[in-house]
Short mmCIF file of C-alpha atoms and ligand atoms in Angstrom, two decimals:
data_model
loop_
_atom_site.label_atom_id
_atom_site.label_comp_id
_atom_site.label_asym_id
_atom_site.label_seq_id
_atom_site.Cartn_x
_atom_site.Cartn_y
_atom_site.Cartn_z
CA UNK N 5 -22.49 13.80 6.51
CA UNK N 6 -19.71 13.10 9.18
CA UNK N 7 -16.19 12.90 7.73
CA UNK N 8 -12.69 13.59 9.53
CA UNK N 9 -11.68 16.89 9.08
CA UNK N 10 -8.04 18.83 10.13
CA UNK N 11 -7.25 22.15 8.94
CA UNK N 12 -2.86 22.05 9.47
CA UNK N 13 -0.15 18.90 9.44
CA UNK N 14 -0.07 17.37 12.74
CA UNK N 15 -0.43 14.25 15.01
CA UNK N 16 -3.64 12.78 14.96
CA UNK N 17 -4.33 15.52 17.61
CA UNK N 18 -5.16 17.93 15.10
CA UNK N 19 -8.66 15.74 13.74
CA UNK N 20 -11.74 15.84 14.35
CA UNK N 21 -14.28 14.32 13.01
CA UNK N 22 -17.65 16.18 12.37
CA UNK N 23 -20.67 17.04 10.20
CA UNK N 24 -19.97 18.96 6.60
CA UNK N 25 -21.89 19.04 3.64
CA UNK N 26 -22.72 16.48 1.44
CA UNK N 27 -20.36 17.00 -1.83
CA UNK N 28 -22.42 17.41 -5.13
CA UNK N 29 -20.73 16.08 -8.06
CA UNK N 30 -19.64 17.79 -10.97
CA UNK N 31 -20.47 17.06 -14.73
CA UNK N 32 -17.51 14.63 -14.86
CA UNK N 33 -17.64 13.40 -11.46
CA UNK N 34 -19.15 10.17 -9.62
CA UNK N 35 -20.74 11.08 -6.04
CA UNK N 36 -19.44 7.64 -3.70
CA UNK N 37 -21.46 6.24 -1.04
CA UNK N 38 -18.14 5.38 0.93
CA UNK N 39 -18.93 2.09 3.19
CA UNK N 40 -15.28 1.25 3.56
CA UNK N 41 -11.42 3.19 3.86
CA UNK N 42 -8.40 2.36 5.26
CA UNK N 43 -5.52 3.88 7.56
CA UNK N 44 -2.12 3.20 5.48
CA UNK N 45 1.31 4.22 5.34
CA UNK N 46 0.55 7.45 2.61
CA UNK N 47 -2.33 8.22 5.06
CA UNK N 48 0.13 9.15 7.94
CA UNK N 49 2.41 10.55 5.74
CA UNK N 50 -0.39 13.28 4.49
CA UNK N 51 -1.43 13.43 7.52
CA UNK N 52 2.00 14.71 9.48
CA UNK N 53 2.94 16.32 6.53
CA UNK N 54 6.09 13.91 6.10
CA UNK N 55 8.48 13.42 4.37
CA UNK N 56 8.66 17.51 3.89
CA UNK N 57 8.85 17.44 -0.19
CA UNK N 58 5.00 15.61 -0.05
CA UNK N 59 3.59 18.79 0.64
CA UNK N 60 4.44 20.80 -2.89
CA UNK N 61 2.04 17.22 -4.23
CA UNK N 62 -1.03 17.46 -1.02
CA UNK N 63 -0.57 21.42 0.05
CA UNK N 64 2.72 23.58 0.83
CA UNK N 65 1.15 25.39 3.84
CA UNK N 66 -1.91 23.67 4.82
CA UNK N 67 -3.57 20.59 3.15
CA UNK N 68 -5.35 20.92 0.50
CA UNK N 69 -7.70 18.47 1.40
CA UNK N 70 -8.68 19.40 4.65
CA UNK N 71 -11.03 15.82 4.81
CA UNK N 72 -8.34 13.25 5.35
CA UNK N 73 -8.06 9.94 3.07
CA UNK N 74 -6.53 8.12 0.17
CA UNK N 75 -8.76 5.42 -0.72
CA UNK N 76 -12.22 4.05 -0.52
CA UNK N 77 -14.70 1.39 -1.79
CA UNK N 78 -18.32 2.29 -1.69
CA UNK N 79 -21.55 2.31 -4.47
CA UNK N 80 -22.06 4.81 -6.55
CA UNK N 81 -24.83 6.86 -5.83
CA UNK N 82 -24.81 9.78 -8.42
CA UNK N 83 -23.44 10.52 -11.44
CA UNK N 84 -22.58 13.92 -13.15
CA UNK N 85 -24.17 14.64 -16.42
CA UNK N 86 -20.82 14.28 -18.49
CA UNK N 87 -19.98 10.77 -16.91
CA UNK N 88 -20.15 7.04 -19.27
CA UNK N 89 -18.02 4.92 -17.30
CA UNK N 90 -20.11 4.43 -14.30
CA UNK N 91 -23.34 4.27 -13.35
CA UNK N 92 -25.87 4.48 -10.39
CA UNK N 93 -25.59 1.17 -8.21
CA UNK N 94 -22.21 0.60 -9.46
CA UNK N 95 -19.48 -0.94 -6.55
CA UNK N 96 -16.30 1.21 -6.88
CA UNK N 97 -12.64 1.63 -5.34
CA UNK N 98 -10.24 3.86 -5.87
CA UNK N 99 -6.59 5.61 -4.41
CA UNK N 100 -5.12 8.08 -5.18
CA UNK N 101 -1.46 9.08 -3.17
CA UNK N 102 -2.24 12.73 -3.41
CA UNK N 103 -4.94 12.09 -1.11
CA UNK N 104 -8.93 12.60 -1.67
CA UNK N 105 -11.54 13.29 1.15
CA UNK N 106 -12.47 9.83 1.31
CA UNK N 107 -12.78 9.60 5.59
CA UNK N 108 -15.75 10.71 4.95
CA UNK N 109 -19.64 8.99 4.69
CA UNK N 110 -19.61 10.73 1.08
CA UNK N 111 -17.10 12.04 -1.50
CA UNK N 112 -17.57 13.01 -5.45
CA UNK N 113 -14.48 12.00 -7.16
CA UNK N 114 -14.08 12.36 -11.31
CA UNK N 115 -14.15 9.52 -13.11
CA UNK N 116 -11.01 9.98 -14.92
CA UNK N 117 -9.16 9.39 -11.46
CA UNK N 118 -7.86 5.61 -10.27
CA UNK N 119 -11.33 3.87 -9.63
CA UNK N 120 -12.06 0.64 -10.40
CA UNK N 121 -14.98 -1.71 -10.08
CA UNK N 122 -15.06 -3.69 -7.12
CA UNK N 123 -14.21 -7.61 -7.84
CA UNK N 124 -17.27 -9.62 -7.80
CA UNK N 125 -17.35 -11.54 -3.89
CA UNK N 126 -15.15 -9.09 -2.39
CA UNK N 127 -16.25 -7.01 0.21
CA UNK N 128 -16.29 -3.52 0.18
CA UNK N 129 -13.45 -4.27 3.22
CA UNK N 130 -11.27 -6.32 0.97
CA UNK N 131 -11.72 -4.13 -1.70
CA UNK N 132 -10.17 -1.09 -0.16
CA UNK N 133 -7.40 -3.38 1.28
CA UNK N 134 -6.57 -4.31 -2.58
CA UNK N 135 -5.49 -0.67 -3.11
CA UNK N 136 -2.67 1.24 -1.56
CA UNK N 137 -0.04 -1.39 -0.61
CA UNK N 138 -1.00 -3.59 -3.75
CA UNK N 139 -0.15 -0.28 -5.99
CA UNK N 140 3.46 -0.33 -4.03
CA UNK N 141 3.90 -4.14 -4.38
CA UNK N 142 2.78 -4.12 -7.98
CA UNK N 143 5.09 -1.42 -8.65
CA UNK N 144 8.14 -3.47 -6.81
CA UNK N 145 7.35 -6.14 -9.60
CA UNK N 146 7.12 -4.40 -12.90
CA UNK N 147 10.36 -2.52 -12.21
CA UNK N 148 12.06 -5.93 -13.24
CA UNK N 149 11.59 -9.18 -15.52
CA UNK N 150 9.91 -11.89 -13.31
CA UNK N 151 10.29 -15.37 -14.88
CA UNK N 152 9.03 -18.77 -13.31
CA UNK N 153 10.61 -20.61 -11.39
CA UNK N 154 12.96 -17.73 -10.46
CA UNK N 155 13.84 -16.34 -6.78
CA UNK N 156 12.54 -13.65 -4.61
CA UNK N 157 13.17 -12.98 -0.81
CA UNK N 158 10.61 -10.78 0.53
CA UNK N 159 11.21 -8.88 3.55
CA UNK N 160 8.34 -7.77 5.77
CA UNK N 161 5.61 -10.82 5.08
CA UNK N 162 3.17 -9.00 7.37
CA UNK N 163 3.03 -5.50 5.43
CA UNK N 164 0.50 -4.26 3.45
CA UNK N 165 3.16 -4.09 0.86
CA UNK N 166 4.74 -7.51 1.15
CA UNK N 167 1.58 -9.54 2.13
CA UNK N 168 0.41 -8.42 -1.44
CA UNK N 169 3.80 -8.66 -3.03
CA UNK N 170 3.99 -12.93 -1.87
CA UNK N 171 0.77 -13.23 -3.63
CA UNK N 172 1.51 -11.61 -7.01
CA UNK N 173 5.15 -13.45 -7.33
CA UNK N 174 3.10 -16.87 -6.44
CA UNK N 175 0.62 -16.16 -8.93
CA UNK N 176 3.52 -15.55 -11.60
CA UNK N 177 4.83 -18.84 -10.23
CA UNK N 178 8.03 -17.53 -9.04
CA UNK N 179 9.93 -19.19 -5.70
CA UNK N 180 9.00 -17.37 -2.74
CA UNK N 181 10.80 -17.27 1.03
CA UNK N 182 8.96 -15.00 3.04
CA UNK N 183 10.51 -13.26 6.47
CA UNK N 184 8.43 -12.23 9.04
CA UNK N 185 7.70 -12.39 12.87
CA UNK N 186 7.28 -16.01 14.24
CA UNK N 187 4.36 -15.15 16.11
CA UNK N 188 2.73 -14.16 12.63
CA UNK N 189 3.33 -17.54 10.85
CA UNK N 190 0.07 -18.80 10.31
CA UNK N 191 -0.73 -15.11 8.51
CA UNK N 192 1.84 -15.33 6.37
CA UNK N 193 2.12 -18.83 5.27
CA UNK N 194 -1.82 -19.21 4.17
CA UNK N 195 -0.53 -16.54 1.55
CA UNK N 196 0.98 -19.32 -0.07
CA UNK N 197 5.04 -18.87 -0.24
CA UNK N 198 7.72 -21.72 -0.49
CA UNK N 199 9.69 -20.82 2.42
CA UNK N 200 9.53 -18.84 5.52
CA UNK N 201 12.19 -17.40 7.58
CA UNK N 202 11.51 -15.62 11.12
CA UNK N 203 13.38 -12.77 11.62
CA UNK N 204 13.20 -13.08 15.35
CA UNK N 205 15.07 -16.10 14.94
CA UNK N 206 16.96 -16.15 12.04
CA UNK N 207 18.92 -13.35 9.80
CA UNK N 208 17.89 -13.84 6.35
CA UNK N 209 21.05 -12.04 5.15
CA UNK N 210 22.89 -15.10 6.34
CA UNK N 211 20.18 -17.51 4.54
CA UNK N 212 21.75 -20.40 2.66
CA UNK N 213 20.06 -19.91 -0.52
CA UNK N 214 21.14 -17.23 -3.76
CA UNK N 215 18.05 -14.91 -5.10
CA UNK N 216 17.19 -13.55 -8.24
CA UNK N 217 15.49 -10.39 -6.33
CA UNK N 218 15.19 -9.57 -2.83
CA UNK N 219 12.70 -7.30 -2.35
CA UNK N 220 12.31 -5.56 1.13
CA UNK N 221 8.64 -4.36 1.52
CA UNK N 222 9.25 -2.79 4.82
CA UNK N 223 12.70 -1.16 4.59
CA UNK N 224 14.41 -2.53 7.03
CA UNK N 225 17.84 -4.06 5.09
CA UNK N 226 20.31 -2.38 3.27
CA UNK N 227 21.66 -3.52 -0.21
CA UNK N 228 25.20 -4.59 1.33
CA UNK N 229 24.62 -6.88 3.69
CA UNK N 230 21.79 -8.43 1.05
CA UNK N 231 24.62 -8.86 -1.57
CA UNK N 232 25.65 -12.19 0.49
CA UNK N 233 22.43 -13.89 -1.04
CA UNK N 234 21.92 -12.23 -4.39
CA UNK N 235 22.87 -14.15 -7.39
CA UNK N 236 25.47 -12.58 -9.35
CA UNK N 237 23.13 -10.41 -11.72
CA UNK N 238 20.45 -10.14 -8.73
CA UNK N 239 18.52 -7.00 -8.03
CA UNK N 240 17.99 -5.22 -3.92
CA UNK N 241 14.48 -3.26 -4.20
CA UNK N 242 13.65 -1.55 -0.81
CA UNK N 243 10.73 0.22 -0.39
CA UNK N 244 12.79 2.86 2.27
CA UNK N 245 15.92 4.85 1.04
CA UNK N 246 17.82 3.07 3.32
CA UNK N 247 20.99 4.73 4.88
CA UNK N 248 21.79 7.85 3.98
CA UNK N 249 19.10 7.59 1.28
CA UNK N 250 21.53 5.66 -0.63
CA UNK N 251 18.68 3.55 -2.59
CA UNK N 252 18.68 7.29 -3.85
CA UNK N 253 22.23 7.02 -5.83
CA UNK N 254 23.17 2.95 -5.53
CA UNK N 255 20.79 2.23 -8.85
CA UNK N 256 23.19 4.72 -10.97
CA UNK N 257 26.25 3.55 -9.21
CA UNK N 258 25.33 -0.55 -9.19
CA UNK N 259 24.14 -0.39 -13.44
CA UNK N 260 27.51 1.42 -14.10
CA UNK N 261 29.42 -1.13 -11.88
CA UNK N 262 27.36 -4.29 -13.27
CA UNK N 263 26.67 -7.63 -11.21
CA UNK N 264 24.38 -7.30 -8.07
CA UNK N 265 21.93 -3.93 -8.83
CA UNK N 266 19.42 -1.60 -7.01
CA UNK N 267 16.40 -0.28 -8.34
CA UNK N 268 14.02 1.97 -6.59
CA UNK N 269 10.53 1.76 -7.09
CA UNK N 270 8.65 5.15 -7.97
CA UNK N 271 5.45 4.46 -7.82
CA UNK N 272 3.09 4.68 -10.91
CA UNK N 273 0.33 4.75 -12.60
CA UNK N 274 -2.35 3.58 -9.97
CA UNK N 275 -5.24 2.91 -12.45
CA UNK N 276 -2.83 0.00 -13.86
CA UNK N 277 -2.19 -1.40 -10.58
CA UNK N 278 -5.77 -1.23 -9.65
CA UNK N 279 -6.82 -3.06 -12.77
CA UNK N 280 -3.81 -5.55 -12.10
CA UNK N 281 -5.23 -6.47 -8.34
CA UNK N 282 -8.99 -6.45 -9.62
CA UNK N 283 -8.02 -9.12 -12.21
CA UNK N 284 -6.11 -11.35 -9.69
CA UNK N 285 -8.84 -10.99 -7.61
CA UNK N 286 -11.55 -12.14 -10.33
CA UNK N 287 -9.30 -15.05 -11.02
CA UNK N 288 -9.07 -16.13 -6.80
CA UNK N 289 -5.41 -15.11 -6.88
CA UNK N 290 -5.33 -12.40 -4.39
CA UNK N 291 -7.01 -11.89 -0.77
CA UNK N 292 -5.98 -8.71 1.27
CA UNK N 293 -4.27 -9.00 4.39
CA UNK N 294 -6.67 -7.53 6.83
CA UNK N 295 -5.66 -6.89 10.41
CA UNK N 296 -8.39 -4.66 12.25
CA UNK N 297 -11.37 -2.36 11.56
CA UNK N 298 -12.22 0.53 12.94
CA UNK N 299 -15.10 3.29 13.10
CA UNK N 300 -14.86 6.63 11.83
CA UNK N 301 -14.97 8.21 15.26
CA UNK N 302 -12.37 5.97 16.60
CA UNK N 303 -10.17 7.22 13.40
CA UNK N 304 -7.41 8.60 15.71
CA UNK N 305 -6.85 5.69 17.28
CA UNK N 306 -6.49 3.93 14.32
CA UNK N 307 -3.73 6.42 12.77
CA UNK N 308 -2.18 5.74 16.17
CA UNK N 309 -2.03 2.42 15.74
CA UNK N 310 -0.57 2.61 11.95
CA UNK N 311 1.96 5.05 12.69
CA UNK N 312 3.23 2.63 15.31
CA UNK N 313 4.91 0.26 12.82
CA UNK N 314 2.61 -2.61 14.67
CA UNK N 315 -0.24 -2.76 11.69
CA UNK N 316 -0.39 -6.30 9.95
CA UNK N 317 -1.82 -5.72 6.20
CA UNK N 318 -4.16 -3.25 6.07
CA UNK N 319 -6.13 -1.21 8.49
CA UNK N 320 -9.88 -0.52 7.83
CA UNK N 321 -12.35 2.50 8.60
CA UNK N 322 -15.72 1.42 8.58
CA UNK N 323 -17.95 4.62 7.47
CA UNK N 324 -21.43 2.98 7.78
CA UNK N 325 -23.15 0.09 9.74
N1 LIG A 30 8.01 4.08 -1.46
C1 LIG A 30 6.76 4.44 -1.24
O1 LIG A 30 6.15 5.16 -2.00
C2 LIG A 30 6.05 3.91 -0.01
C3 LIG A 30 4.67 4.00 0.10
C4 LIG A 30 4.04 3.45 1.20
C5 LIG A 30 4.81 2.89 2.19
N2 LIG A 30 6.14 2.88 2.07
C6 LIG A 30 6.98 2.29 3.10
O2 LIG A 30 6.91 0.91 2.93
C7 LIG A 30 7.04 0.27 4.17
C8 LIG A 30 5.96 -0.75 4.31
O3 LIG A 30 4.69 -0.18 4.23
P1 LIG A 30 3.44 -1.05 4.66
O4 LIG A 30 2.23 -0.23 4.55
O5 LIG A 30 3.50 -2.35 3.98
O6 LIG A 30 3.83 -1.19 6.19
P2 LIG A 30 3.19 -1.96 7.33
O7 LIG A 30 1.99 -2.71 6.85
O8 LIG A 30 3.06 -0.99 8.45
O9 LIG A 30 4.35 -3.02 7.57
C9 LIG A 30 5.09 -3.08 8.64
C10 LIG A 30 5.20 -4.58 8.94
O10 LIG A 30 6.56 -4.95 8.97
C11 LIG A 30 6.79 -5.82 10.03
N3 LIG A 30 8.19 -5.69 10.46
C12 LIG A 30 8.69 -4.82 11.35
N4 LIG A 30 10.02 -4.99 11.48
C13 LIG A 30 10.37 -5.99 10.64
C14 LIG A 30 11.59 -6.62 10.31
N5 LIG A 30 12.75 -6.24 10.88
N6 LIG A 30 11.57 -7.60 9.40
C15 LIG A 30 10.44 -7.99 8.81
N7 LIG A 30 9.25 -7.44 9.09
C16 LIG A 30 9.21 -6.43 9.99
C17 LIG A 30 5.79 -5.39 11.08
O11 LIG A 30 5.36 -6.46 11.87
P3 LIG A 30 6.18 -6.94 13.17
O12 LIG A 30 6.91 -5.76 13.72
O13 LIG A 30 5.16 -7.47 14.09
O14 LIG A 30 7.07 -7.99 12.61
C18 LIG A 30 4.60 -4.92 10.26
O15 LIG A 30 3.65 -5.94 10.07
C19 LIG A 30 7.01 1.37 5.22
O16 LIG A 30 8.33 1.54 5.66
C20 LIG A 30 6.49 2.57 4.49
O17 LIG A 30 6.99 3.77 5.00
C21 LIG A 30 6.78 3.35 0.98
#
């Protein structure tokens, strides 16, 4: 089978993409025909090796891995002898942030990890676009108590993170004001928020309106400057550390201070947030963001283009015809 293959941390220089062997799976495995991945933010993270401390989670000296990938939506086309919660035929997806071989045609994965049937209608495209950034933006929103009718600024409409992050607070029924570029408008609006603002044109830290949350999905605000529209017991979530990682130490020092707050977002529990998107989805809540596909051997490229900052939503590998 062909998969993309590196054996150190490194540019996208250090890939190449080649036949290996077809993985057999184990007595509590599932063995995925993968039709669909994606290029994300963890991706190039794993894949430079960066930030330093990822590596004692995805290999100190060398990835452990040494097929590159984080997610995938495929069929299942074996099961090991051990395994109940899947069968033969069934349409799967799955991430996990410590990184599986999943740029790859095949890969066996056990069934206790984060994989989830795919929602009936979507494609196996929009399936793996429901998983990486919608695990960060679902874990933005159950770090805090989201009521209708409430406030949230998001920063970064166009992200993976905050194009599924507009979608989840509309489908709570909260008030949404989306920033993003102007030339990106149509994008963002058809995900349904109340208000946009363009960043090219317009600070939002100087918006005329007072939030219950602002939540910046691509971390480029600080909490200070955001104070000016937070409500007086309003909450800053970044998904950056922001200067001086101080997103690191402001939650301690903003809940002993009380008023405005930080809270940073640790991701968890994946199978949750997978189950969480999958049921939106079911219900015609939630569409991925999809900005361009590419093939497996064009896979460099593609991290290329996803380091750059440029992505919109999510960026797809295409691992069959
Ligand atoms: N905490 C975690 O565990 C975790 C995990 C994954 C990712 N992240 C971080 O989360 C952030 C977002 O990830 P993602 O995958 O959603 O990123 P992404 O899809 O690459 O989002 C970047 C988007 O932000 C837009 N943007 C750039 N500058 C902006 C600005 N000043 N204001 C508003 N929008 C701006 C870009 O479009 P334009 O430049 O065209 O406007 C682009 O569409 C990244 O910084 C990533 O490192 C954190």
């Amino acid at each position: 089978m062909k998969a993309s293959t590196r054996t150190t941390y490194g540019s996208p220089d250090v890939i190449t993409v080649k036949e290996v062997e077809k993985p057999t799976p184990k007595a509590n495995e599932i063995l995925v025909r993968v039709h669909a991945t994606t290029i994300n933010r963890t991706d190039c993270g794993a894949l430079w090796g960066k930030p330093f401390v990822y590596r004692f989670f995805i290999g100190l000296f060398k990835p452990r891995n040494s097929i590159t990938g984080t997610d995938f939506a495929g069929i299942v086309e074996a099961v090991g002898q051990n395994v109940t919660t899947f069968s033969v035929g069934d349409r799967v997806f799955g991430f996990d942030d410590n990184t599986l071989p999943s740029h790859a045609e095949y890969m066996a994965i056990a069934c206790k990890k984060p994989v989830t049937k795919i929602p009936s209608g979507f494609t196996y495209e929009q399936a793996v676009a429901s998983a990486e950034a919608a695990h960060y933006a679902y874990n933005f929103l159950n770090k805090v108590k989201l009521q209708p009718g409430q406030k949230v600024l998001v920063n970064g409409g166009t992200g993976g993170i905050g194009s599924a992050a507009i979608q989840f607070l509309k489908s709570m029924n909260v008030f949404v004001t989306a920033v993003c570029h102007s030339q990106y408008d149509d994008r963002v609006r058809a995900l349904g928020p109340d208000r946009m603002i363009h960043y090219d044109k317009e600070d939002f830290t100087q918006d005329y309106e007072k939030y219950d949350f602002v939540f910046d999905a691509v971390g480029k605000s600080s909490f200070k400057p955001c104070t000016k529209i937070l409500k007086d017991k309003g909450i800053y979530i970044s998904s950056e550390l922001g200067p001086g990682a101080e997103n690191l130490y402001l939650p301690l020092l903003t809940s002993i201070k009380g008023g405005k707050k930080v809270i940073f977002p640790l991701p968890v529990d994946i199978s949750k947030s997978l189950a969480y998107v999958a049921d939106l989805a079911e219900k015609g809540k939630f569409k991925p963001l999809i900005d361009r596909t590419y093939t497996l051997d064009e896979i460099k490229e593609a991290f290329e283009y996803v380091n750059s900052g440029q992505k919109i939503g999510n960026v797809i590998i295409k691992t069959s015809n």
